[in-house]
mmCIF file of C-alpha atoms in Angstrom:
data_model
loop_
_atom_site.group_PDB
_atom_site.id
_atom_site.type_symbol
_atom_site.label_atom_id
_atom_site.label_comp_id
_atom_site.label_asym_id
_atom_site.label_seq_id
_atom_site.Cartn_x
_atom_site.Cartn_y
_atom_site.Cartn_z
ATOM 1 C CA UNK A 226 18.600 16.366 -33.004
ATOM 2 C CA UNK A 227 19.706 16.270 -36.807
ATOM 3 C CA UNK A 228 17.276 15.279 -39.497
ATOM 4 C CA UNK A 229 18.854 11.726 -40.220
ATOM 5 C CA UNK A 230 18.811 11.225 -36.310
ATOM 6 C CA UNK A 231 15.151 12.234 -36.193
ATOM 7 C CA UNK A 232 14.244 10.078 -38.966
ATOM 8 C CA UNK A 233 15.929 7.088 -37.434
ATOM 9 C CA UNK A 234 14.361 7.632 -34.268
ATOM 10 C CA UNK A 235 10.969 7.864 -35.743
ATOM 11 C CA UNK A 236 11.694 4.753 -37.736
ATOM 12 C CA UNK A 237 12.695 2.635 -34.621
ATOM 13 C CA UNK A 238 9.669 4.006 -32.828
ATOM 14 C CA UNK A 239 7.259 2.973 -35.573
ATOM 15 C CA UNK A 240 8.762 -0.325 -35.853
ATOM 16 C CA UNK A 241 8.512 -1.023 -32.062
ATOM 17 C CA UNK A 242 4.798 0.139 -32.123
ATOM 18 C CA UNK A 243 3.933 -1.940 -35.012
ATOM 19 C CA UNK A 244 5.416 -5.112 -33.204
ATOM 20 C CA UNK A 245 4.012 -4.204 -29.788
ATOM 21 C CA UNK A 246 0.352 -3.714 -31.501
ATOM 22 C CA UNK A 247 0.769 -7.004 -33.285
ATOM 23 C CA UNK A 248 1.802 -9.067 -30.519
ATOM 24 C CA UNK A 249 -0.490 -7.288 -27.975
ATOM 25 C CA UNK A 250 -3.563 -8.072 -30.137
ATOM 26 C CA UNK A 251 -2.574 -11.544 -30.246
ATOM 27 C CA UNK A 252 -2.105 -11.880 -26.245
ATOM 28 C CA UNK A 253 -5.606 -9.910 -25.843
ATOM 29 C CA UNK A 254 -7.326 -12.343 -27.955
ATOM 30 C CA UNK A 255 -5.782 -15.157 -26.133
ATOM 31 C CA UNK A 256 -7.047 -14.039 -23.085
ATOM 32 C CA UNK A 257 -10.266 -13.216 -24.219
ATOM 33 C CA UNK A 258 -10.271 -16.748 -25.267
ATOM 34 C CA UNK A 259 -11.225 -15.675 -29.041
ATOM 35 C CA UNK A 260 -8.084 -17.626 -29.895
ATOM 36 C CA UNK A 261 -7.419 -20.747 -27.504
ATOM 37 C CA UNK A 262 -3.446 -21.029 -26.769
ATOM 38 C CA UNK A 263 -2.124 -24.342 -26.066
ATOM 39 C CA UNK A 264 -1.948 -25.414 -22.526
ATOM 40 C CA UNK A 265 -3.923 -24.375 -19.342
ATOM 41 C CA UNK A 266 -6.344 -21.453 -19.131
ATOM 42 C CA UNK A 267 -4.186 -18.844 -17.457
ATOM 43 C CA UNK A 268 -7.110 -16.465 -16.780
ATOM 44 C CA UNK A 269 -8.812 -18.261 -13.916
ATOM 45 C CA UNK A 270 -6.858 -16.019 -11.468
ATOM 46 C CA UNK A 271 -8.557 -12.943 -12.808
ATOM 47 C CA UNK A 272 -12.317 -14.635 -13.303
ATOM 48 C CA UNK A 273 -12.085 -16.734 -10.344
ATOM 49 C CA UNK A 274 -9.800 -15.231 -7.586
ATOM 50 C CA UNK A 275 -9.650 -11.678 -8.305
ATOM 51 C CA UNK A 276 -13.344 -11.309 -9.177
ATOM 52 C CA UNK A 277 -14.043 -12.938 -5.731
ATOM 53 C CA UNK A 278 -11.741 -10.688 -3.717
ATOM 54 C CA UNK A 279 -13.052 -7.646 -5.542
ATOM 55 C CA UNK A 280 -16.603 -8.752 -4.180
ATOM 56 C CA UNK A 281 -14.976 -8.999 -0.552
ATOM 57 C CA UNK A 282 -12.938 -5.814 -0.848
ATOM 58 C CA UNK A 283 -15.860 -3.908 -2.227
ATOM 59 C CA UNK A 284 -17.443 -4.427 1.342
ATOM 60 C CA UNK A 285 -14.355 -2.489 2.916
ATOM 61 C CA UNK A 286 -12.610 -5.762 4.429
ATOM 62 C CA UNK A 287 -9.895 -7.675 3.345
ATOM 63 C CA UNK A 288 -10.306 -11.520 2.583
ATOM 64 C CA UNK A 289 -8.007 -12.318 5.356
ATOM 65 C CA UNK A 290 -9.255 -16.057 5.951
ATOM 66 C CA UNK A 291 -8.610 -16.770 2.375
ATOM 67 C CA UNK A 292 -4.934 -18.447 2.516
ATOM 68 C CA UNK A 293 -4.556 -17.384 -1.266
ATOM 69 C CA UNK A 294 -4.799 -13.697 -0.482
ATOM 70 C CA UNK A 295 -1.023 -13.311 -0.049
ATOM 71 C CA UNK A 296 -0.482 -9.521 -1.042
ATOM 72 C CA UNK A 297 0.035 -6.355 0.699
ATOM 73 C CA UNK A 298 -3.025 -3.965 0.933
ATOM 74 C CA UNK A 299 -2.342 -1.995 -2.032
ATOM 75 C CA UNK A 300 -3.202 -4.775 -4.021
ATOM 76 C CA UNK A 301 -6.741 -4.033 -3.325
ATOM 77 C CA UNK A 302 -6.386 -1.156 -5.779
ATOM 78 C CA UNK A 303 -5.271 -3.531 -8.578
ATOM 79 C CA UNK A 304 -8.138 -5.777 -7.831
ATOM 80 C CA UNK A 305 -10.796 -3.325 -7.576
ATOM 81 C CA UNK A 306 -9.656 -1.275 -10.578
ATOM 82 C CA UNK A 307 -11.841 -3.171 -13.226
ATOM 83 C CA UNK A 308 -14.811 -1.758 -11.512
ATOM 84 C CA UNK A 309 -13.611 1.760 -13.160
ATOM 85 C CA UNK A 310 -14.956 0.105 -16.471
ATOM 86 C CA UNK A 311 -18.605 -1.091 -15.154
ATOM 87 C CA UNK A 312 -19.686 -1.343 -18.849
ATOM 88 C CA UNK A 313 -17.477 -4.363 -19.054
ATOM 89 C CA UNK A 314 -17.347 -7.841 -17.343
ATOM 90 C CA UNK A 315 -14.683 -8.037 -14.472
ATOM 91 C CA UNK A 316 -12.414 -10.180 -16.574
ATOM 92 C CA UNK A 317 -12.510 -8.124 -19.567
ATOM 93 C CA UNK A 318 -12.157 -4.922 -17.834
ATOM 94 C CA UNK A 319 -9.053 -6.200 -16.079
ATOM 95 C CA UNK A 320 -7.458 -7.395 -19.499
ATOM 96 C CA UNK A 321 -8.022 -4.097 -20.902
ATOM 97 C CA UNK A 322 -6.338 -2.414 -17.907
ATOM 98 C CA UNK A 323 -3.585 -4.679 -17.883
ATOM 99 C CA UNK A 324 -3.143 -3.840 -21.809
ATOM 100 C CA UNK A 325 -3.210 0.270 -20.829
ATOM 101 C CA UNK A 326 -0.321 -0.587 -18.222
ATOM 102 C CA UNK A 327 1.506 -2.350 -20.865
ATOM 103 C CA UNK A 328 1.085 0.475 -23.261
ATOM 104 C CA UNK A 329 2.201 2.978 -20.423
ATOM 105 C CA UNK A 330 5.364 0.965 -19.843
ATOM 106 C CA UNK A 331 6.226 1.049 -23.600
ATOM 107 C CA UNK A 332 5.483 4.675 -24.097
ATOM 108 C CA UNK A 333 7.916 5.569 -21.075
ATOM 109 C CA UNK A 334 10.768 3.468 -22.561
ATOM 110 C CA UNK A 335 10.012 5.336 -25.931
ATOM 111 C CA UNK A 336 10.077 8.604 -24.351
ATOM 112 C CA UNK A 337 13.269 7.918 -22.272
ATOM 113 C CA UNK A 338 15.125 6.020 -25.160
ATOM 114 C CA UNK A 339 14.661 9.290 -27.153
ATOM 115 C CA UNK A 340 16.871 11.255 -24.895
ATOM 116 C CA UNK A 341 20.432 12.040 -25.805
ATOM 117 C CA UNK A 342 22.866 9.229 -24.838
ATOM 118 C CA UNK A 343 20.212 6.402 -24.573
ATOM 119 C CA UNK A 344 19.709 3.230 -26.336
ATOM 120 C CA UNK A 345 16.764 1.746 -28.005
ATOM 121 C CA UNK A 346 17.683 -1.823 -26.891
ATOM 122 C CA UNK A 347 15.639 -1.436 -23.724
ATOM 123 C CA UNK A 348 12.248 -0.736 -25.761
ATOM 124 C CA UNK A 349 12.757 -4.085 -27.719
ATOM 125 C CA UNK A 350 13.350 -5.976 -24.415
ATOM 126 C CA UNK A 351 10.148 -5.076 -23.079
ATOM 127 C CA UNK A 352 8.223 -5.294 -26.545
ATOM 128 C CA UNK A 353 9.520 -8.628 -27.270
ATOM 129 C CA UNK A 354 10.014 -10.089 -23.832
ATOM 130 C CA UNK A 355 6.336 -9.784 -23.019
ATOM 131 C CA UNK A 356 5.385 -11.216 -26.171
ATOM 132 C CA UNK A 357 7.585 -14.335 -25.400
ATOM 133 C CA UNK A 358 6.132 -14.695 -21.888
ATOM 134 C CA UNK A 359 2.745 -14.988 -23.447
ATOM 135 C CA UNK A 360 -0.840 -14.433 -22.140
ATOM 136 C CA UNK A 361 -0.259 -14.719 -18.514
ATOM 137 C CA UNK A 362 1.159 -11.111 -18.622
ATOM 138 C CA UNK A 363 -2.386 -9.672 -19.148
ATOM 139 C CA UNK A 364 -3.977 -12.417 -16.815
ATOM 140 C CA UNK A 365 -2.047 -11.290 -13.608
ATOM 141 C CA UNK A 366 -1.781 -7.796 -11.984
ATOM 142 C CA UNK A 367 1.988 -7.964 -12.012
ATOM 143 C CA UNK A 368 2.241 -5.725 -15.035
ATOM 144 C CA UNK A 369 0.296 -3.009 -13.179
ATOM 145 C CA UNK A 370 3.103 -2.861 -10.485
ATOM 146 C CA UNK A 371 5.757 -3.097 -13.126
ATOM 147 C CA UNK A 372 4.632 -0.147 -14.702
ATOM 148 C CA UNK A 373 4.691 1.853 -11.250
ATOM 149 C CA UNK A 374 8.410 0.614 -10.747
ATOM 150 C CA UNK A 375 9.545 1.438 -14.511
ATOM 151 C CA UNK A 376 8.160 5.046 -13.821
ATOM 152 C CA UNK A 377 10.069 5.237 -10.620
ATOM 153 C CA UNK A 378 13.233 4.359 -12.164
ATOM 154 C CA UNK A 379 12.794 6.567 -14.793
ATOM 155 C CA UNK A 380 11.610 9.544 -12.402
ATOM 156 C CA UNK A 381 14.299 8.492 -10.194
ATOM 157 C CA UNK A 382 17.357 9.688 -11.953
ATOM 158 C CA UNK A 383 16.278 13.228 -11.512
ATOM 159 C CA UNK A 384 13.501 13.206 -8.644
ATOM 160 C CA UNK A 385 14.428 11.513 -5.511
ATOM 161 C CA UNK A 386 11.405 12.013 -3.558
ATOM 162 C CA UNK A 387 9.031 11.169 -6.533
ATOM 163 C CA UNK A 388 11.163 8.102 -7.024
ATOM 164 C CA UNK A 389 10.830 7.331 -3.177
ATOM 165 C CA UNK A 390 7.129 7.834 -3.316
ATOM 166 C CA UNK A 391 6.477 5.604 -6.354
ATOM 167 C CA UNK A 392 8.612 2.749 -5.031
ATOM 168 C CA UNK A 393 6.682 2.964 -1.649
ATOM 169 C CA UNK A 394 3.384 2.863 -3.646
ATOM 170 C CA UNK A 395 4.669 -0.125 -5.627
ATOM 171 C CA UNK A 396 5.931 -1.909 -2.397
ATOM 172 C CA UNK A 397 2.426 -1.356 -0.884
ATOM 173 C CA UNK A 398 0.816 -3.212 -3.928
ATOM 174 C CA UNK A 399 3.504 -6.098 -4.147
ATOM 175 C CA UNK A 400 6.496 -5.614 -1.721
ATOM 176 C CA UNK A 401 9.187 -6.295 -4.452
ATOM 177 C CA UNK A 402 9.592 -2.707 -5.549
ATOM 178 C CA UNK A 403 11.192 -1.840 -2.238
ATOM 179 C CA UNK A 404 14.240 -3.322 -4.001
ATOM 180 C CA UNK A 405 14.386 -0.350 -6.268
ATOM 181 C CA UNK A 406 15.867 1.684 -3.256
ATOM 182 C CA UNK A 407 19.063 -0.400 -3.004
ATOM 183 C CA UNK A 408 20.552 1.408 -5.883
ATOM 184 C CA UNK A 409 20.168 4.895 -4.627
ATOM 185 C CA UNK A 410 23.793 6.833 -4.373
ATOM 186 C CA UNK A 411 24.770 7.589 -0.939
ATOM 187 C CA UNK A 412 24.321 10.974 0.517
ATOM 188 C CA UNK A 413 21.535 13.494 0.035
ATOM 189 C CA UNK A 414 19.516 11.708 -2.726
ATOM 190 C CA UNK A 415 19.372 8.349 -0.602
ATOM 191 C CA UNK A 416 18.192 10.407 2.465
ATOM 192 C CA UNK A 417 15.448 12.190 0.225
ATOM 193 C CA UNK A 418 14.319 9.026 -1.144
ATOM 194 C CA UNK A 419 14.466 6.584 1.463
ATOM 195 C CA UNK A 420 12.533 9.252 3.617
ATOM 196 C CA UNK A 421 10.080 9.817 1.091
ATOM 197 C CA UNK A 422 9.407 6.012 0.621
ATOM 198 C CA UNK A 423 9.320 5.525 4.473
ATOM 199 C CA UNK A 424 6.570 8.581 4.974
ATOM 200 C CA UNK A 425 4.544 7.304 2.031
ATOM 201 C CA UNK A 426 4.497 3.407 2.851
ATOM 202 C CA UNK A 427 3.668 4.390 6.443
ATOM 203 C CA UNK A 428 0.839 6.654 5.539
ATOM 204 C CA UNK A 429 -0.590 4.113 3.043
ATOM 205 C CA UNK A 430 -0.292 1.156 5.420
ATOM 206 C CA UNK A 431 -1.827 3.272 7.956
ATOM 207 C CA UNK A 432 -4.633 4.427 5.866
ATOM 208 C CA UNK A 433 -5.513 0.913 4.814
ATOM 209 C CA UNK A 434 -5.256 -0.187 8.361
ATOM 210 C CA UNK A 435 -7.754 2.144 9.687
ATOM 211 C CA UNK A 436 -10.220 1.947 6.595
ATOM 212 C CA UNK A 437 -10.266 -1.839 6.114
ATOM 213 C CA UNK A 438 -9.530 -4.530 8.764
ATOM 214 C CA UNK A 439 -7.246 -7.357 7.980
ATOM 215 C CA UNK A 440 -4.859 -5.267 5.846
ATOM 216 C CA UNK A 441 -1.668 -7.414 7.042
ATOM 217 C CA UNK A 442 -3.102 -10.627 7.119
ATOM 218 C CA UNK A 443 -1.018 -11.537 3.936
ATOM 219 C CA UNK A 444 2.224 -11.907 6.126
ATOM 220 C CA UNK A 445 0.838 -15.042 7.722
ATOM 221 C CA UNK A 446 0.158 -16.492 4.435
ATOM 222 C CA UNK A 447 3.470 -15.677 2.936
ATOM 223 C CA UNK A 448 5.091 -17.257 6.060
ATOM 224 C CA UNK A 449 3.407 -20.393 5.798
ATOM 225 C CA UNK A 450 4.093 -21.005 1.828
ATOM 226 C CA UNK A 451 6.098 -24.105 0.808
ATOM 227 C CA UNK A 452 8.230 -25.147 -2.249
ATOM 228 C CA UNK A 453 6.401 -24.360 -5.504
ATOM 229 C CA UNK A 454 6.949 -26.642 -8.403
ATOM 230 C CA UNK A 455 8.566 -24.053 -10.642
ATOM 231 C CA UNK A 456 11.242 -22.885 -7.994
ATOM 232 C CA UNK A 457 14.767 -23.682 -8.020
ATOM 233 C CA UNK A 458 14.373 -25.746 -4.736
ATOM 234 C CA UNK A 459 11.693 -27.718 -6.403
ATOM 235 C CA UNK A 460 14.176 -29.374 -8.769
ATOM 236 C CA UNK A 461 15.083 -31.599 -5.639
ATOM 237 C CA UNK A 462 11.976 -33.288 -5.581
ATOM 238 C CA UNK A 463 11.235 -33.508 -9.323
ATOM 239 C CA UNK A 464 14.362 -35.664 -9.405
ATOM 240 C CA UNK A 465 13.824 -37.373 -6.230
ATOM 241 C CA UNK A 466 10.299 -38.558 -7.406
ATOM 242 C CA UNK A 467 12.262 -40.659 -10.088
ATOM 243 C CA UNK A 468 14.278 -42.407 -7.302
ATOM 244 C CA UNK A 469 11.103 -43.328 -5.004
ATOM 245 C CA UNK A 470 10.502 -40.114 -2.905
ATOM 246 C CA UNK A 471 7.139 -40.558 -1.661
ATOM 247 C CA UNK A 472 5.736 -36.794 -1.568
ATOM 248 C CA UNK A 473 3.252 -35.493 -3.845
ATOM 249 C CA UNK A 474 2.172 -32.171 -5.572
ATOM 250 C CA UNK A 475 -0.917 -30.460 -4.301
ATOM 251 C CA UNK A 476 -2.833 -27.134 -4.710
ATOM 252 C CA UNK A 477 -1.369 -25.404 -1.573
ATOM 253 C CA UNK A 478 -1.460 -21.650 -0.270
ATOM 254 C CA UNK A 479 -2.560 -20.611 -4.123
ATOM 255 C CA UNK A 480 0.100 -22.479 -6.219
ATOM 256 C CA UNK A 481 0.969 -26.145 -6.977
ATOM 257 C CA UNK A 482 3.508 -27.170 -4.245
ATOM 258 C CA UNK A 483 5.541 -30.156 -3.017
ATOM 259 C CA UNK A 484 4.297 -31.821 0.159
ATOM 260 C CA UNK A 485 6.077 -34.543 1.866
ATOM 261 C CA UNK A 486 9.635 -35.503 3.518
ATOM 262 C CA UNK A 487 12.269 -32.927 3.226
ATOM 263 C CA UNK A 488 10.161 -30.101 1.687
ATOM 264 C CA UNK A 489 10.158 -27.850 5.009
ATOM 265 C CA UNK A 490 14.084 -28.326 4.923
ATOM 266 C CA UNK A 491 14.351 -27.063 1.254
ATOM 267 C CA UNK A 492 11.937 -24.188 1.736
ATOM 268 C CA UNK A 493 14.248 -23.210 4.812
ATOM 269 C CA UNK A 494 17.263 -23.414 2.801
ATOM 270 C CA UNK A 495 15.667 -21.421 0.205
ATOM 271 C CA UNK A 496 15.057 -18.523 2.705
ATOM 272 C CA UNK A 497 18.733 -18.977 3.739
ATOM 273 C CA UNK A 498 19.696 -18.184 0.371
ATOM 274 C CA UNK A 499 17.537 -15.195 0.350
ATOM 275 C CA UNK A 500 19.072 -14.133 3.502
ATOM 276 C CA UNK A 501 22.668 -14.514 1.982
ATOM 277 C CA UNK A 502 21.325 -12.388 -1.029
ATOM 278 C CA UNK A 503 20.459 -9.618 1.252
ATOM 279 C CA UNK A 504 24.067 -9.874 3.029
ATOM 280 C CA UNK A 505 25.583 -9.671 -0.440
ATOM 281 C CA UNK A 506 23.358 -6.692 -1.166
ATOM 282 C CA UNK A 507 24.549 -4.988 1.967
ATOM 283 C CA UNK A 508 28.032 -5.673 1.519
ATOM 284 C CA UNK A 509 27.827 -4.332 -2.057
ATOM 285 C CA UNK A 510 26.538 -1.162 -0.747
ATOM 286 C CA UNK A 511 29.012 -0.754 1.715
ATOM 287 C CA UNK A 512 31.725 -1.417 -0.695
ATOM 288 C CA UNK A 513 30.368 0.506 -3.712
ATOM 289 C CA UNK A 514 32.294 3.736 -4.429
ATOM 290 C CA UNK A 515 31.236 4.934 -7.893
ATOM 291 C CA UNK A 516 27.857 5.420 -9.410
ATOM 292 C CA UNK A 517 26.777 6.146 -12.931
ATOM 293 C CA UNK A 518 23.276 6.824 -14.268
ATOM 294 C CA UNK A 519 23.127 3.036 -15.318
ATOM 295 C CA UNK A 520 24.022 1.852 -11.774
ATOM 296 C CA UNK A 521 20.845 3.110 -10.221
ATOM 297 C CA UNK A 522 18.773 0.610 -12.590
ATOM 298 C CA UNK A 523 21.482 -2.213 -12.795
ATOM 299 C CA UNK A 524 21.251 -2.383 -8.867
ATOM 300 C CA UNK A 525 17.576 -3.042 -8.756
ATOM 301 C CA UNK A 526 17.749 -5.442 -11.574
ATOM 302 C CA UNK A 527 20.388 -7.264 -9.823
ATOM 303 C CA UNK A 528 18.674 -7.449 -6.486
ATOM 304 C CA UNK A 529 15.464 -8.502 -7.975
ATOM 305 C CA UNK A 530 17.150 -11.228 -9.809
ATOM 306 C CA UNK A 531 18.708 -12.221 -6.504
ATOM 307 C CA UNK A 532 15.359 -12.482 -4.517
ATOM 308 C CA UNK A 533 13.539 -14.177 -7.436
ATOM 309 C CA UNK A 534 16.219 -16.772 -7.944
ATOM 310 C CA UNK A 535 16.245 -17.739 -4.556
ATOM 311 C CA UNK A 536 12.596 -17.510 -3.856
ATOM 312 C CA UNK A 537 10.549 -20.725 -2.876
ATOM 313 C CA UNK A 538 8.107 -19.607 -5.544
ATOM 314 C CA UNK A 539 9.129 -18.633 -8.965
ATOM 315 C CA UNK A 540 5.628 -17.984 -10.704
ATOM 316 C CA UNK A 541 5.406 -17.188 -14.328
ATOM 317 C CA UNK A 542 4.475 -13.394 -13.755
ATOM 318 C CA UNK A 543 7.715 -12.939 -11.753
ATOM 319 C CA UNK A 544 9.394 -12.651 -15.191
ATOM 320 C CA UNK A 545 7.258 -9.433 -15.836
ATOM 321 C CA UNK A 546 9.116 -7.596 -13.051
ATOM 322 C CA UNK A 547 12.604 -8.730 -14.388
ATOM 323 C CA UNK A 548 11.562 -7.805 -18.060
ATOM 324 C CA UNK A 549 10.426 -4.276 -16.848
ATOM 325 C CA UNK A 550 13.761 -3.566 -14.831
ATOM 326 C CA UNK A 551 15.775 -5.284 -17.480
ATOM 327 C CA UNK A 552 14.502 -2.943 -19.969
ATOM 328 C CA UNK A 553 15.224 0.223 -18.144
ATOM 329 C CA UNK A 554 18.876 -1.103 -17.704
ATOM 330 C CA UNK A 555 19.406 -1.357 -21.348
ATOM 331 C CA UNK A 556 18.241 2.314 -21.974
ATOM 332 C CA UNK A 557 21.808 3.270 -20.696
ATOM 333 C CA UNK A 558 24.974 3.179 -22.716
ATOM 334 C CA UNK A 559 27.056 2.875 -19.582
ATOM 335 C CA UNK A 560 25.257 -0.131 -18.278
ATOM 336 C CA UNK A 561 26.717 -3.505 -18.081
ATOM 337 C CA UNK A 562 23.559 -5.866 -17.880
ATOM 338 C CA UNK A 563 23.254 -6.574 -21.648
ATOM 339 C CA UNK A 564 23.934 -10.315 -21.020
ATOM 340 C CA UNK A 565 21.993 -11.030 -17.890
ATOM 341 C CA UNK A 566 18.947 -9.042 -19.546
ATOM 342 C CA UNK A 567 19.247 -11.155 -22.755
ATOM 343 C CA UNK A 568 19.308 -14.412 -20.589
ATOM 344 C CA UNK A 569 16.272 -13.093 -18.940
ATOM 345 C CA UNK A 570 14.281 -12.698 -22.011
ATOM 346 C CA UNK A 571 15.215 -16.188 -23.357
ATOM 347 C CA UNK A 572 14.142 -17.375 -19.827
ATOM 348 C CA UNK A 573 10.785 -15.723 -20.341
ATOM 349 C CA UNK A 574 10.368 -17.905 -23.542
ATOM 350 C CA UNK A 575 10.880 -20.972 -21.657
ATOM 351 C CA UNK A 576 8.717 -19.746 -18.981
ATOM 352 C CA UNK A 577 5.531 -19.649 -21.488
ATOM 353 C CA UNK A 578 6.678 -23.225 -22.639
ATOM 354 C CA UNK A 579 6.665 -24.442 -18.937
ATOM 355 C CA UNK A 580 3.474 -22.638 -17.994
ATOM 356 C CA UNK A 581 0.993 -23.021 -19.429
ATOM 357 C CA UNK A 582 1.913 -25.048 -22.418
ATOM 358 C CA UNK A 583 3.450 -27.890 -20.696
ATOM 359 C CA UNK A 584 2.496 -27.316 -17.187
ATOM 360 C CA UNK A 585 1.262 -31.086 -16.843
ATOM 361 C CA UNK A 586 4.756 -32.264 -17.982
ATOM 362 C CA UNK A 587 6.108 -29.987 -14.853
ATOM 363 C CA UNK A 588 3.498 -31.007 -12.244
ATOM 364 C CA UNK A 589 4.019 -34.660 -13.294
ATOM 365 C CA UNK A 590 7.818 -34.368 -12.992
ATOM 366 C CA UNK A 591 8.235 -35.866 -16.628
ATOM 367 C CA UNK A 592 11.709 -35.684 -18.082
ATOM 368 C CA UNK A 593 10.560 -33.248 -20.424
ATOM 369 C CA UNK A 594 8.885 -30.926 -17.838
ATOM 370 C CA UNK A 595 12.338 -31.332 -15.667
ATOM 371 C CA UNK A 596 14.297 -30.332 -18.630
ATOM 372 C CA UNK A 597 12.204 -27.234 -19.232
ATOM 373 C CA UNK A 598 12.779 -26.181 -15.534
ATOM 374 C CA UNK A 599 16.336 -27.010 -15.546
ATOM 375 C CA UNK A 600 16.816 -24.620 -18.689
ATOM 376 C CA UNK A 601 14.702 -21.800 -17.226
ATOM 377 C CA UNK A 602 16.129 -21.907 -13.814
ATOM 378 C CA UNK A 603 19.643 -22.366 -15.095
ATOM 379 C CA UNK A 604 19.096 -19.101 -17.311
ATOM 380 C CA UNK A 605 18.156 -17.430 -14.076
ATOM 381 C CA UNK A 606 20.984 -18.582 -12.105
ATOM 382 C CA UNK A 607 23.215 -17.676 -14.831
ATOM 383 C CA UNK A 608 21.692 -14.177 -15.045
ATOM 384 C CA UNK A 609 22.021 -13.684 -11.369
ATOM 385 C CA UNK A 610 25.801 -14.498 -11.252
ATOM 386 C CA UNK A 611 26.463 -12.476 -13.924
ATOM 387 C CA UNK A 612 24.702 -9.437 -12.950
ATOM 388 C CA UNK A 613 26.182 -9.760 -9.545
ATOM 389 C CA UNK A 614 29.674 -9.796 -11.055
ATOM 390 C CA UNK A 615 29.002 -7.010 -13.407
ATOM 391 C CA UNK A 616 27.562 -4.840 -10.706
ATOM 392 C CA UNK A 617 30.561 -5.293 -8.477
ATOM 393 C CA UNK A 618 32.921 -4.677 -11.226
ATOM 394 C CA UNK A 619 30.919 -1.574 -12.394
ATOM 395 C CA UNK A 620 30.950 0.199 -8.716
ATOM 396 C CA UNK A 621 33.557 -1.503 -6.582
ATOM 397 C CA UNK A 622 36.651 -2.909 -8.558
ATOM 398 C CA UNK A 623 36.687 -0.619 -11.530
ATOM 399 C CA UNK A 624 35.370 2.897 -12.748
ATOM 400 C CA UNK A 625 32.687 2.896 -14.918
ATOM 401 C CA UNK A 626 33.157 4.745 -18.451
ATOM 402 C CA UNK A 627 32.590 8.421 -17.918
ATOM 403 C CA UNK A 628 32.514 8.315 -14.299
ATOM 404 C CA UNK A 629 35.540 9.736 -12.182
ATOM 405 C CA UNK A 630 36.769 7.469 -9.385
ATOM 406 C CA UNK A 631 35.944 10.182 -6.641
ATOM 407 C CA UNK A 632 32.247 10.185 -7.953
ATOM 408 C CA UNK A 633 29.676 8.817 -5.149
ATOM 409 C CA UNK A 634 26.836 10.954 -6.618
ATOM 410 C CA UNK A 635 24.577 10.366 -9.750
ATOM 411 C CA UNK A 636 24.107 13.560 -11.636
ATOM 412 C CA UNK A 637 21.018 15.358 -10.559
ATOM 413 C CA UNK A 638 20.284 13.933 -7.280
ATOM 414 C CA UNK A 639 22.002 16.695 -5.417
ATOM 415 C CA UNK A 640 20.513 19.620 -7.157
ATOM 416 C CA UNK A 641 17.137 18.442 -8.477
ATOM 417 C CA UNK A 642 14.124 17.070 -6.771
ATOM 418 C CA UNK A 643 10.384 16.860 -6.747
#
C-alpha cells in the first residue's frame, strides 16, 4: 500500500468512525430515554418481553406457552446475554450489547474494505443505514444475528467450514441466516460448507432439545401468524378499510395484525409467493454457471430480499438484516447490487418514519400512513426485482467482469479451509 493510498484509507476510516460514533451516541441516548424520540417507545420489547423471557429461560425451560415467543432456540442466547453484565439493569445491558454488536459489524466491514480490490461503499451502507433506521436497531436482538451473518459472509470467501458453522449458528438464533448458503459455488466448497452447517445446526438443536424443554415450540407460533399491518399484503386491507371492509387491527401473535374477512386468504397468498421465491432461487442455482467473489454475497442478499418482501410480516428490524448483507455486497468491485442496496437504505429511512414516528397513522390506515407503506414496500419490491435481474445476468446470462466463462468455483474455496 502506497503512502498516498494509506493516508486515503485512514482518512475514510476516520470519517466513517466519526459518523458512527456520533450517530450511535444519539441512538443510545434515544433507547435510554435520555432523549425522547418522536413516535412510539420502541424499547418495550426489551424491557417487557425480553426481560420476561429471560426470567423463564433462566429456569432452564422455554416460554413455550407464550405465543409471542416465535424464535428458534438459539434466541435464548441473545435474550440471556444481558445477564453477562449483572451490574447493569437488564434493558441497559441489552442496549450496550447491541451497540457492541453494531461496532463489531463496523469493524469487520472496515477490515474487509481495507483489503486490495475492495470498496469502502459497504462501510457507509452500514454506518448511514443503521442511523436512518433509528433506535429500533438497538431495541431488538436482530443486530446480534446480523453480526454473525456478516462475519459468516466475510469468512466464507476463504473458509468454507467456518462459514457453514457461523451460518448454522445464525439460523439457530433466527432462521434467516440459512439463506447465506444459497450463494455457495457448486463443488467442494458447497459440500464442505453445507455439511458443516448441517452438523452444527443438528448438534445445537439436539443440545437445546436435551437441556431445555420446548425448544421447537416456535414452529407452531410462526405457523399461526396472520398478516401484519406493515407487510406487502396488508396494503389490501389498508385500502379496503376505506371501502367498507369490516375487519380490524389487533395485537395478535406478538404484532399488530389485520383480523377479519379475507385475511387468511391474503396470508396464504403471501406464503405462496414465498414458495415461488424459493422455486426461483432453486432455478437460479441450477442455471448459474459462473461465480465471482461478489456472487457469494449478492445471492444471499437477493434471497433475503425475496423472503422479506413476500413475508406476512415486515417488521422494522428486518431492515437490519438487509443493511448488513447489503453492506457486504458493496465491498466488492465486481458486484452488481449497488442500486438494490441504495433502495434498501432509502427504505430504511421510510421504515423509521412509519415505525415508530407515524405508526398511529399506519395502524389507523390514514392516507399518510398508507402512503408511507406504499413507498417503503414499493422500494423493497423494486430492490427485489432489480437484485434478481442483476444476479441472473451476473451468473447465468453474462460473464462477470474478471471471471472466465468456464469458472464454476470461487477462488479460495477449493484450496483453503478452516
